[in-house]
CSV table of C-alpha atoms in Angstrom, one decimal:
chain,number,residue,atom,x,y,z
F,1,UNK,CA,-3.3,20.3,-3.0
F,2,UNK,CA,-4.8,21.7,0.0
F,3,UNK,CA,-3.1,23.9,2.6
F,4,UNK,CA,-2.3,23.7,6.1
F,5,UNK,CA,-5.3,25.9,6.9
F,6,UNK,CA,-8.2,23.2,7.1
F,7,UNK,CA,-11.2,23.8,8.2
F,8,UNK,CA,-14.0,22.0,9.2
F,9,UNK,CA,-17.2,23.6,8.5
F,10,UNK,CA,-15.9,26.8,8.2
F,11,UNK,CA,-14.6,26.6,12.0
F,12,UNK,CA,-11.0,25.0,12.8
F,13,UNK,CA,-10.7,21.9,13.8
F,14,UNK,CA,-10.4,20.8,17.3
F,15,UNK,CA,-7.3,19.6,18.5
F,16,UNK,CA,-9.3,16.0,19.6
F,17,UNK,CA,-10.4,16.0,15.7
F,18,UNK,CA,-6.9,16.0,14.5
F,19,UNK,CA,-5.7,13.6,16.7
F,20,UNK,CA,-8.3,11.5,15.6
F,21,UNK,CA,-7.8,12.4,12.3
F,22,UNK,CA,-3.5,11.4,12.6
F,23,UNK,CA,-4.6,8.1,14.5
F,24,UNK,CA,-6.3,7.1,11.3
F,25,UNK,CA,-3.3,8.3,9.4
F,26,UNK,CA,-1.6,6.0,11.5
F,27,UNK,CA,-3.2,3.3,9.8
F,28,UNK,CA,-2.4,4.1,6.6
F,29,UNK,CA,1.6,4.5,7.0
F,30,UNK,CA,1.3,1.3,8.7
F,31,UNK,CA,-0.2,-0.5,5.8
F,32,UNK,CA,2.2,1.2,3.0
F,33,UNK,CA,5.0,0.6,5.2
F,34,UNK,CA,4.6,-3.1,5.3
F,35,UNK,CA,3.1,-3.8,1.4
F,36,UNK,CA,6.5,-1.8,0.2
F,37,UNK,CA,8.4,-4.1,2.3
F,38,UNK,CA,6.8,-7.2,1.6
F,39,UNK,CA,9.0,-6.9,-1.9
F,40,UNK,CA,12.1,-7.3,0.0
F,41,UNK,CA,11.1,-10.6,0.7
F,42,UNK,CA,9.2,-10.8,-3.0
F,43,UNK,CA,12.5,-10.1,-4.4
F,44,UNK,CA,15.0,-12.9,-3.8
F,45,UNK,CA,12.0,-15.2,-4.0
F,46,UNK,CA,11.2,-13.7,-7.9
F,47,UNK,CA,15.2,-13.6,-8.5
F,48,UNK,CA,15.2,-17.7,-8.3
F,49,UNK,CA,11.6,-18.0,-10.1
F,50,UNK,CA,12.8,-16.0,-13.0
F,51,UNK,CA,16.5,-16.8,-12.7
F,52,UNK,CA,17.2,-12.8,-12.4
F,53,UNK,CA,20.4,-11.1,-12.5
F,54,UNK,CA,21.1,-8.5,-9.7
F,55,UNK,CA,20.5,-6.1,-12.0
F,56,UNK,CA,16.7,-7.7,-13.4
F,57,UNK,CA,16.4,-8.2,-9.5
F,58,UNK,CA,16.7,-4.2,-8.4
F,59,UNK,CA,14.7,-3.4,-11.9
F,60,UNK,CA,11.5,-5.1,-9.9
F,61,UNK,CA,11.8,-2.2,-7.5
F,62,UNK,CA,13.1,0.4,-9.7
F,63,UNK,CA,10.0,0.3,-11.9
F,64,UNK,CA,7.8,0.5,-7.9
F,65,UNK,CA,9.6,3.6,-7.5
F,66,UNK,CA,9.4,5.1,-10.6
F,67,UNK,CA,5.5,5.2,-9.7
F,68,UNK,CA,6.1,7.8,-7.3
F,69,UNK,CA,7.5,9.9,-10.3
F,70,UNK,CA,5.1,9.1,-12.4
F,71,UNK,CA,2.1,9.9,-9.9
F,72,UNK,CA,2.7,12.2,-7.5
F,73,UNK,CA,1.5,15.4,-9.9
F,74,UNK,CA,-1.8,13.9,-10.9
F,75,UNK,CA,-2.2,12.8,-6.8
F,76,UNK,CA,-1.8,16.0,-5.9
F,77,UNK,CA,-4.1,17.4,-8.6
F,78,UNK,CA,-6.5,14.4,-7.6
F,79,UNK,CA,-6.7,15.3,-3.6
F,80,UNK,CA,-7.5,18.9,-5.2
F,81,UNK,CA,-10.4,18.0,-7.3
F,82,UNK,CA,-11.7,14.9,-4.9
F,83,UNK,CA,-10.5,16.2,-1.3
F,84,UNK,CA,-8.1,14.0,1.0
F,85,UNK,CA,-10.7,11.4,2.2
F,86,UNK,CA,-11.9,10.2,-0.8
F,87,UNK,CA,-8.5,10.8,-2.5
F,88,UNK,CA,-7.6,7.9,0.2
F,89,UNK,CA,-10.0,5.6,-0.5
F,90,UNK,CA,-9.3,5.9,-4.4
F,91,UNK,CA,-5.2,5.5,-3.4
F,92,UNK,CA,-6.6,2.1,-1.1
F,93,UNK,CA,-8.4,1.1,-3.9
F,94,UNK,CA,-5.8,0.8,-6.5
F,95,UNK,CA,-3.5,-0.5,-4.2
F,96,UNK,CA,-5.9,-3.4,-3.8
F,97,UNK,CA,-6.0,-3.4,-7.7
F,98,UNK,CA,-2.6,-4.1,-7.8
F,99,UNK,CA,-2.7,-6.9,-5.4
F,100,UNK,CA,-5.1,-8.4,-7.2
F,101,UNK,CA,-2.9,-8.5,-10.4
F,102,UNK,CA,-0.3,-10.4,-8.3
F,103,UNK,CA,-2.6,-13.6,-8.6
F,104,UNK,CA,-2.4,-13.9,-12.5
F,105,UNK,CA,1.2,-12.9,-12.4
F,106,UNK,CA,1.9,-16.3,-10.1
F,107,UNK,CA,-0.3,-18.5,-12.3
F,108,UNK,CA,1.3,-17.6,-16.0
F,109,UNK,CA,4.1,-16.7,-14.1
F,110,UNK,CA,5.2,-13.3,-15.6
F,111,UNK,CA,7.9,-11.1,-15.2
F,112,UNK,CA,6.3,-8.1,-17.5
F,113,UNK,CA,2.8,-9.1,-15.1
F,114,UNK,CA,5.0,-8.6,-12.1
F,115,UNK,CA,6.1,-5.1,-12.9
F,116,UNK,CA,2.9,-3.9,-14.0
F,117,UNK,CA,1.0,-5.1,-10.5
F,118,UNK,CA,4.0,-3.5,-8.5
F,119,UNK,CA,3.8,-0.5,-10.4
F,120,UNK,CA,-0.2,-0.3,-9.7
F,121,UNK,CA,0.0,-0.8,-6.4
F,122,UNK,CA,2.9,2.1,-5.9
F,123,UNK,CA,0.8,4.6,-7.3
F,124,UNK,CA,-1.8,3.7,-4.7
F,125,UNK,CA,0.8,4.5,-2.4
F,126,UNK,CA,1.9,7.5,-3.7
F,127,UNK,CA,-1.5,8.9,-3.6
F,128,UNK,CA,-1.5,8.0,0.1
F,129,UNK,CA,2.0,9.9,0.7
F,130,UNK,CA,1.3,12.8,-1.0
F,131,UNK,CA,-1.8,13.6,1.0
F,132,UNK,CA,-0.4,12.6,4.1
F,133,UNK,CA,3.0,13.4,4.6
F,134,UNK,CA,2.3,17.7,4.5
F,135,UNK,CA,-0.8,16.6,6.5
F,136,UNK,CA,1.3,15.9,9.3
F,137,UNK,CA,3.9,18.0,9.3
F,138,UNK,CA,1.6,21.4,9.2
F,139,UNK,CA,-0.9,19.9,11.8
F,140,UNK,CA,0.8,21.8,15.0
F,141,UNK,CA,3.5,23.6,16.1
F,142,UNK,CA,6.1,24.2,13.6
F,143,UNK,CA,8.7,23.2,16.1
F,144,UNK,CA,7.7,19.8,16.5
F,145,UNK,CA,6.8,19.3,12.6
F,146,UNK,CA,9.9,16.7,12.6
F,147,UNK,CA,9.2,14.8,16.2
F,148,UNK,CA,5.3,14.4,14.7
F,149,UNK,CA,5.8,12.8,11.7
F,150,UNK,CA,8.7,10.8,12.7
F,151,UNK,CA,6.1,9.7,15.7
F,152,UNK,CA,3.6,8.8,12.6
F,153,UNK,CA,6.2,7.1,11.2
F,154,UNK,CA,7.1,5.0,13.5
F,155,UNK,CA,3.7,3.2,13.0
F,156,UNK,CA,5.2,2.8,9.2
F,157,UNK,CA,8.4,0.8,10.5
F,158,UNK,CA,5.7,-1.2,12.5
F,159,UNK,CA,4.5,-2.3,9.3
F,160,UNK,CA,7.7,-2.6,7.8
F,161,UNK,CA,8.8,-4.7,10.8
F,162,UNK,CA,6.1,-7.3,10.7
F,163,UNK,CA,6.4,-7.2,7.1
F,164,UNK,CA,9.6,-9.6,6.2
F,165,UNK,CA,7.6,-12.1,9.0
F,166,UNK,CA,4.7,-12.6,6.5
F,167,UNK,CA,6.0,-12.7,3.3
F,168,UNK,CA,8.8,-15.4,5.1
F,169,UNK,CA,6.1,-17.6,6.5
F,170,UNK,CA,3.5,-16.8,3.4
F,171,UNK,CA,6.1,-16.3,0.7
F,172,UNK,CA,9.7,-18.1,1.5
F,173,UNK,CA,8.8,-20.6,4.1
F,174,UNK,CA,6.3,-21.8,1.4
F,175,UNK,CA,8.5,-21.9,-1.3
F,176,UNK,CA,11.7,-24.7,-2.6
F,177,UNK,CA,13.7,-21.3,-3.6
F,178,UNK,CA,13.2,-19.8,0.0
F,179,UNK,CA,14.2,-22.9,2.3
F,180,UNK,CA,16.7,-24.3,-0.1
F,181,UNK,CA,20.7,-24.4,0.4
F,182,UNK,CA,22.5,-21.0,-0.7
F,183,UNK,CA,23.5,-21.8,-4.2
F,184,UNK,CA,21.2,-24.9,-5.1
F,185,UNK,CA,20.0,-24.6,-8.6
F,186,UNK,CA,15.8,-25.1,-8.9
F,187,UNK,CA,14.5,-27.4,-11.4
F,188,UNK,CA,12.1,-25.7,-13.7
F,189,UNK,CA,9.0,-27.7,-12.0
F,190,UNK,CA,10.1,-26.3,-8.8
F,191,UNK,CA,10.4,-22.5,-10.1
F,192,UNK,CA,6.4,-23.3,-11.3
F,193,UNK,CA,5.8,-24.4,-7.8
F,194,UNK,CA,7.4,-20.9,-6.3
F,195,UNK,CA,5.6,-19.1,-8.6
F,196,UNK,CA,2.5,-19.9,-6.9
F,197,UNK,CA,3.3,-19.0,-3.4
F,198,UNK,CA,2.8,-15.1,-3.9
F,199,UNK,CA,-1.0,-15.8,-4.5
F,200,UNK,CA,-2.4,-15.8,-0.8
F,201,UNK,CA,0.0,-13.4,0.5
F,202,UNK,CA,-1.2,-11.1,-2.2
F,203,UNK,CA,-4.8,-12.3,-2.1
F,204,UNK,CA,-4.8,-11.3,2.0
F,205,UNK,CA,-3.2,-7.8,1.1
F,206,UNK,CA,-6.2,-6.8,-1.4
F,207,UNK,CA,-9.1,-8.0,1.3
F,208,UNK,CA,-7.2,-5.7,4.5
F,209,UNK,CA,-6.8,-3.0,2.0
F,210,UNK,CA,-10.1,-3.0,0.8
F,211,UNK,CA,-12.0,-3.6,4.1
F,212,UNK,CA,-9.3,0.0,5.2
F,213,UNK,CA,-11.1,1.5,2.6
F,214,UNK,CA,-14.2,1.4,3.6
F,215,UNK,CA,-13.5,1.9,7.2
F,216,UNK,CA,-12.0,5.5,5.9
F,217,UNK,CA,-15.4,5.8,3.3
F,218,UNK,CA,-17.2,5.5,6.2
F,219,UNK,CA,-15.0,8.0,8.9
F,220,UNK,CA,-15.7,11.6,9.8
F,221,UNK,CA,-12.2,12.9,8.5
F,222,UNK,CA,-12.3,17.0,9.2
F,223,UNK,CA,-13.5,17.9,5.8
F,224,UNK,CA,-10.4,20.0,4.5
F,225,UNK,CA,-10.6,23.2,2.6
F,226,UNK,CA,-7.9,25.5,0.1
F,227,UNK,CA,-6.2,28.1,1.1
F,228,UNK,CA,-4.6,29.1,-2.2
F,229,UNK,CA,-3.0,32.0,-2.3
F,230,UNK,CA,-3.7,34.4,-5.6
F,231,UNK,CA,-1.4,33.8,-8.8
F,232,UNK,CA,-0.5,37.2,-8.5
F,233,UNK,CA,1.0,36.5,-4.8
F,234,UNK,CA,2.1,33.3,-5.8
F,235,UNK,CA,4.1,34.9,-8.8
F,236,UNK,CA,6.4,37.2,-6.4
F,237,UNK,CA,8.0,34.1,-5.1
F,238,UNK,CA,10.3,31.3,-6.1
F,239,UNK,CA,11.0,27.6,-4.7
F,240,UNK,CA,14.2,27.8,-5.9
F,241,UNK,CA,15.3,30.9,-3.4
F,242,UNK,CA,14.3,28.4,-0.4
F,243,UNK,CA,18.3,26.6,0.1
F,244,UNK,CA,16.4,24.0,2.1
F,245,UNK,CA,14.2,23.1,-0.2
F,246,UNK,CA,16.7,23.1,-3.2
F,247,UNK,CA,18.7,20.6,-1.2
F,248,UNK,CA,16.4,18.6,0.2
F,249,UNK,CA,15.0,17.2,-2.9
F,250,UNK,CA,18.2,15.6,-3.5
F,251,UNK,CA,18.7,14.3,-0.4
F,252,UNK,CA,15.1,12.8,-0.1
F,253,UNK,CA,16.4,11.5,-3.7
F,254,UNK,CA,19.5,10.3,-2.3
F,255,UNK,CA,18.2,8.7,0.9
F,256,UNK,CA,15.8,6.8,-0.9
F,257,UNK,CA,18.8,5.1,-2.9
F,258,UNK,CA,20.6,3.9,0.3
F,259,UNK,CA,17.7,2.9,1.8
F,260,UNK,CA,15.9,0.6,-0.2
F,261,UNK,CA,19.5,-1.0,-2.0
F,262,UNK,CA,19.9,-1.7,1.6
F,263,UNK,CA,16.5,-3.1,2.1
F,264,UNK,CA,16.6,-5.0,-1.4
F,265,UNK,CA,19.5,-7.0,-1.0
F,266,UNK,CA,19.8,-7.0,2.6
F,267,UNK,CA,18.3,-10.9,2.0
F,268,UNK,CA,20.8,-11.7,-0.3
F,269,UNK,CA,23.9,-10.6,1.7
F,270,UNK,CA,23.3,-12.0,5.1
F,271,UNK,CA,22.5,-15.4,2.7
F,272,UNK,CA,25.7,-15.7,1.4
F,273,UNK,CA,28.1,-18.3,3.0
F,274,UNK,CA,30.8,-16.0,4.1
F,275,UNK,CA,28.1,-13.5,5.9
F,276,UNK,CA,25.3,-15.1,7.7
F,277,UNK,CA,24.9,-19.0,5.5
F,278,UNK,CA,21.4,-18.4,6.2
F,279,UNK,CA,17.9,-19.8,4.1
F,280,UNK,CA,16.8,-16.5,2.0
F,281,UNK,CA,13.5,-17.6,5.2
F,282,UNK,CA,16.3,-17.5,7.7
F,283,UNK,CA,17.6,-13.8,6.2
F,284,UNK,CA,13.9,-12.7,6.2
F,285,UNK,CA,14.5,-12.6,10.7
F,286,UNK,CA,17.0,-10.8,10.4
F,287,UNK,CA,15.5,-8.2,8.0
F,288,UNK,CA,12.8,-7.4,10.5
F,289,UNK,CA,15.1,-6.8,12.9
F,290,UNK,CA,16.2,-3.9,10.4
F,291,UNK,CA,13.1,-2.3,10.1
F,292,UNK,CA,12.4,-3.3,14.0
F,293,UNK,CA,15.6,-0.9,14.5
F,294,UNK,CA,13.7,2.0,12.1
F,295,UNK,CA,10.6,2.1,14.5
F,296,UNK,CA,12.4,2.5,18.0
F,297,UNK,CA,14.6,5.0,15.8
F,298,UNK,CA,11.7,7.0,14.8
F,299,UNK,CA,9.8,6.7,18.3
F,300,UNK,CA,12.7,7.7,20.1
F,301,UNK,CA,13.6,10.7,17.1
F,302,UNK,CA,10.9,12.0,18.0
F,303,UNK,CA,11.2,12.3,21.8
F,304,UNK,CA,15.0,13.4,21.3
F,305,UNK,CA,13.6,16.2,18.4
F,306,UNK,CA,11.7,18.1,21.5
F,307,UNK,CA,15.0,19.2,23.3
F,308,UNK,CA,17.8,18.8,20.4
F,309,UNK,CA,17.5,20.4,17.0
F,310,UNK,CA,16.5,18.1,14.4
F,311,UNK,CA,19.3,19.5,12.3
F,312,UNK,CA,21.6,17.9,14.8
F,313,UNK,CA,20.1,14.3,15.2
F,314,UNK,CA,19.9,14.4,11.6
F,315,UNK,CA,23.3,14.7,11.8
F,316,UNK,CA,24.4,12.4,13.8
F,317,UNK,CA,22.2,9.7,12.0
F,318,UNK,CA,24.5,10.2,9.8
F,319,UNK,CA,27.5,9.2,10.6
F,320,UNK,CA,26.3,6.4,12.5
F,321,UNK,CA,24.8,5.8,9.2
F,322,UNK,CA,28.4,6.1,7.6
F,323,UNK,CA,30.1,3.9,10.2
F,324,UNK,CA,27.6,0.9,10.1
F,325,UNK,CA,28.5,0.9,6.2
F,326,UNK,CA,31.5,1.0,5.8
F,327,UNK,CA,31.8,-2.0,8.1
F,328,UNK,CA,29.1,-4.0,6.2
F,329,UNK,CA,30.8,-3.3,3.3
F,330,UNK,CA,34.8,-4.4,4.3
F,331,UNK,CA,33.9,-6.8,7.2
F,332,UNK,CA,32.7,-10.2,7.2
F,333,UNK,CA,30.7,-12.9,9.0
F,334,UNK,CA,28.5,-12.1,11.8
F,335,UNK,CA,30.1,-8.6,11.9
F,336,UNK,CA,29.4,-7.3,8.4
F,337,UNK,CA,25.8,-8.9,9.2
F,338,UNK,CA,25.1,-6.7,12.6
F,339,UNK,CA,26.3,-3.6,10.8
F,340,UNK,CA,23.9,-3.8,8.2
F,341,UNK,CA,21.0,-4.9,10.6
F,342,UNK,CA,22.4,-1.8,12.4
F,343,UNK,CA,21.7,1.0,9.7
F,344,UNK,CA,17.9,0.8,10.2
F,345,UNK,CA,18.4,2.3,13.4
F,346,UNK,CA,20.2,5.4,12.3
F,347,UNK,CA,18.0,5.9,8.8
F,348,UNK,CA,15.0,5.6,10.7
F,349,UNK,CA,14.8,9.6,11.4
F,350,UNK,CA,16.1,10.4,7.9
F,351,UNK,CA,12.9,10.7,5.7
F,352,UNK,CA,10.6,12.4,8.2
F,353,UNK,CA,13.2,14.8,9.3
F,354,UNK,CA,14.4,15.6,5.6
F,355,UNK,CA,10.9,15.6,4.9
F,356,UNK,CA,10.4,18.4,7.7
F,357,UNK,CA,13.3,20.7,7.3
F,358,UNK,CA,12.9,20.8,3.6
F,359,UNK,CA,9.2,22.6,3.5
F,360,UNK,CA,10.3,23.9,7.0
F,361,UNK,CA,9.7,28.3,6.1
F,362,UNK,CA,7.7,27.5,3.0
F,363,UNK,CA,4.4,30.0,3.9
F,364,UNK,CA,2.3,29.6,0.6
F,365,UNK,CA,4.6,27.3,-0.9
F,366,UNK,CA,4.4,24.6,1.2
F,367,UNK,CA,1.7,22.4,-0.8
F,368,UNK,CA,4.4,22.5,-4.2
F,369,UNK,CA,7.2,22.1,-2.0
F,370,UNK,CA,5.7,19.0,-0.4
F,371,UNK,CA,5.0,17.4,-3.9
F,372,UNK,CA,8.8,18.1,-5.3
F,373,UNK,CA,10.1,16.4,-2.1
F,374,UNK,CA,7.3,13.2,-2.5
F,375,UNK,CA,8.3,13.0,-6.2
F,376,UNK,CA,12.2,12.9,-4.8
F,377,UNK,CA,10.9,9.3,-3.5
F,378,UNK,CA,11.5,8.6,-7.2
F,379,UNK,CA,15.3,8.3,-6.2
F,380,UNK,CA,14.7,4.7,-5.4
F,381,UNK,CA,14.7,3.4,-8.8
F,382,UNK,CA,17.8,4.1,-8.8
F,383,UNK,CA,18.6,0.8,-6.6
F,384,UNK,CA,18.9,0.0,-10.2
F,385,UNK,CA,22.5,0.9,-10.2
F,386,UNK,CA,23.4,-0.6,-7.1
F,387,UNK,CA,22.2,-3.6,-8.7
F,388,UNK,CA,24.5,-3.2,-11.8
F,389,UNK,CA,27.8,-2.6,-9.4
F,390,UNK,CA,26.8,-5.8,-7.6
F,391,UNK,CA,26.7,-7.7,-10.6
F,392,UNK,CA,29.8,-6.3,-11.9
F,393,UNK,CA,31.9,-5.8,-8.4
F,394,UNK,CA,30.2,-7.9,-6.0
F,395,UNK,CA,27.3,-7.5,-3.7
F,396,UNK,CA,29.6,-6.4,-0.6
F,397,UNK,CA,31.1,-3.6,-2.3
F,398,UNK,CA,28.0,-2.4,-3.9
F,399,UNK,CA,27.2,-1.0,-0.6
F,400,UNK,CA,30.0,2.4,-1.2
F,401,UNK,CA,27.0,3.5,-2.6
F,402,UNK,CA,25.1,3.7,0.2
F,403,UNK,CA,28.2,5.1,1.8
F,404,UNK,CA,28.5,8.2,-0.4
F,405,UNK,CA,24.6,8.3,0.1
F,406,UNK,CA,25.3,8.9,3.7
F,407,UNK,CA,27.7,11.4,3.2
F,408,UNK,CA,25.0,13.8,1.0
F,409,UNK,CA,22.5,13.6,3.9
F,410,UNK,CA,25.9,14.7,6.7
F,411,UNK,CA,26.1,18.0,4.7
F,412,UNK,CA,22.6,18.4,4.1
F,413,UNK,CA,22.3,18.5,7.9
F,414,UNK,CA,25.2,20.6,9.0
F,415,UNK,CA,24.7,23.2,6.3
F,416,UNK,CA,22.1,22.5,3.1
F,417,UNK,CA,19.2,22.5,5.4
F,418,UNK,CA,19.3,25.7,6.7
F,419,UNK,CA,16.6,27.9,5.6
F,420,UNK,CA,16.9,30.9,3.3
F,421,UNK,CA,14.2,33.3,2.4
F,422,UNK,CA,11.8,32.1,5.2
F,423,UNK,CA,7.9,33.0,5.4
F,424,UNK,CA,7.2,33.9,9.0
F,425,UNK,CA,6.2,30.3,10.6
F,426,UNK,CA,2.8,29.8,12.5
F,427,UNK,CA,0.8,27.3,14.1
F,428,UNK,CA,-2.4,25.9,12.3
């Protein structure tokens, strides 16, 4: 992967390139934020089509996030060989790919077709985080790494907040399983009928993706340069000796599990009749509310990051974090609803600022360092589990999970985030 010192034809960029340059990037956070979270509208609609468990349910999503595990090594070797722009065009590409694989998944319908077109598609996204995560955090002052990529990633909640609205209209709102009564069995014509209902959706996903593609083909992206350091230099220092970096994999890992069992099932809670008694199309409002909450989360993280450590509103996203759960997961009705619509607001500064802190120090390290903590997305497979505890305990108290989740990010702020062995920090 390349480093933070880019160069554009042997001179540095101007600071008007890389604005032009994140605007772009812009773009693409947008577009993976809302494909990812089109599934949580996918899901409940493929868990009455295939008459999934909980458990089958989370798997869908496990096996997305297991991508990231499986891809972020060869996308960082790939940006290396190709360079970041037409790294992102491949990553676009195979997203599209994916998309595409949706349509004959619908018309057998297949579960095994399902996975494998969601697990194409997350490796297109992988390619796109790994290259532009770092990107952003090294492009400017050090002090403001975490208030510019939480500002970026803002424009990813966008996409995650108009999400849920298209895949209700497109997916739900077209569907018998997604307008029907909360507990009404499908007959198996109907479930046929669903089945189909992914296939525009899907079909308008590849076309935007592919016409962003060659918008990005076609853009003058700062050509970007390596500045690897020698395997002698790189030799005489460790990762591991880096405490915010050894703990920050695990709570990118960790973060990832309580925010997309949140995400995943959020549909299914505020459905059932003691919650919400809402259509799975009237749960899908409510969802982008959630992710409505992570975009004014991250735009105003990053304003508050300019005068307040981010250490400290990593914090306190926390325990707002912890509060909000613990009511969704011992209240009920309307209440237990708001609380959960209510998390989105304090996770929405806990990837970017994680993200941040964790190669915050790294000097030459910070290209392997980025890659461990994009390979720690990886810990959302692990919805997985939350998946099995609502099948065996319930779907309400599933969510302790995402309680105890909350509790690793509190001490990762107050004390595993500080940096130990730091390289002197300057401004690229």
């Amino acid at each position: 992967m390349t480093s933070a010192g880019a160069t554009l034809d042997g001179q540095a960029p101007s600071p008007a390139s890389y604005k032009s340059a994140l605007s772009l990037l812009a773009s693409l956070f947008f577009i993976w934020g809302f494909i990812t979270v089109i599934n949580n509208t996918l899901l409940p609609h493929l868990r009455s089509v295939f008459e999934l468990s909980y458990t089958q349910t989370t798997l869908i999503e496990s096996v997305w996030f297991i991508a990231y595990f499986v891809a972020s090594i060869p996308s960082a070797r790939l940006i290396e060989r190709v360079g970041y722009k037409k790294a992102m065009v491949v990553g676009l590409c195979i997203m599209a790919a994916g998309a595409l694989g949706m349509i004959p998944a619908a018309r057998l319908p297949s579960y095994a077709v399902t996975l494998v077109a969601l697990f194409v598609i997350a490796c297109g996204i992988t390619l796109l985080q790994v290259a532009a995560n770092p990107y952003v955090a090294v492009v400017g002052p050090p002090q403001t790494a975490s208030a510019r990529l939480n500002l970026v990633q803002a424009f990813n909640s966008l996409g995650t907040m108009f999400a849920p609205l298209f895949g209700g209209y497109l997916i739900l709102g077209r569907s018998t399983s997604g307008t029907a009564e909360a507990g009404q069995v499908l007959t198996q014509a109907e479930r046929l009928a669903d089945a189909q209902a992914v296939q525009l959706p899907y079909l308008i996903v590849a076309a935007v993706l592919v016409l962003l593609a060659v918008i990005i083909a076609r853009y003058p992206l700062p050509a970007m340069t390596s500045r690897r350091v020698s395997k002698e230099e790189r030799g005489a220092h460790s990762l591991w000796k880096h405490r915010n970096l050894v703990f920050g994999i695990p709570a990118i890992f960790i973060y990832l599990i309580a925010e997309i069992g949140v995400a995943n099932l959020f549909i299914n809670f505020v459905s059932q009749p003691d919650i919400g008694n809402l259509t799975h199309e009237g749960a899908s409002h409510y969802l982008f509310l959630l992710w409505g909450g992570m975009m004014v989360g991250r735009f105003a993280g990053s304003v508050l990051m300019r005068s307040i450590s981010a250490e400290r509103v990593l914090a306190g996203a926390a325990i707002g974090a912890f509060i909000v759960m613990l009511v969704a997961t011992f209240a009920s009705g309307p209440t237990a609803m708001w609380a959960l619509v209510a998390v989105g607001l304090f996770h929405s500064v806990m990837f970017p600022t994680i993200f941040t802190l964790g190669i915050r120090g790294l000097g030459p390290l910070t290209e392997e360092g980025a890659g461990l903590l994009i390979m720690a997305i990886a810990g959302g497979a692990l919805v997985v589990v939350q998946g099995w505890l609502a099948d065996i305990y319930g779907l309400q108290m599933s969510f302790l999970l995402t309680v105890m989740c909350e509790l690793y990010i509190l001490f990762y702020a107050a004390w595993g985030a500080k940096p130990t062995n730091a390289f002197p920090e300057t401004q690229h």
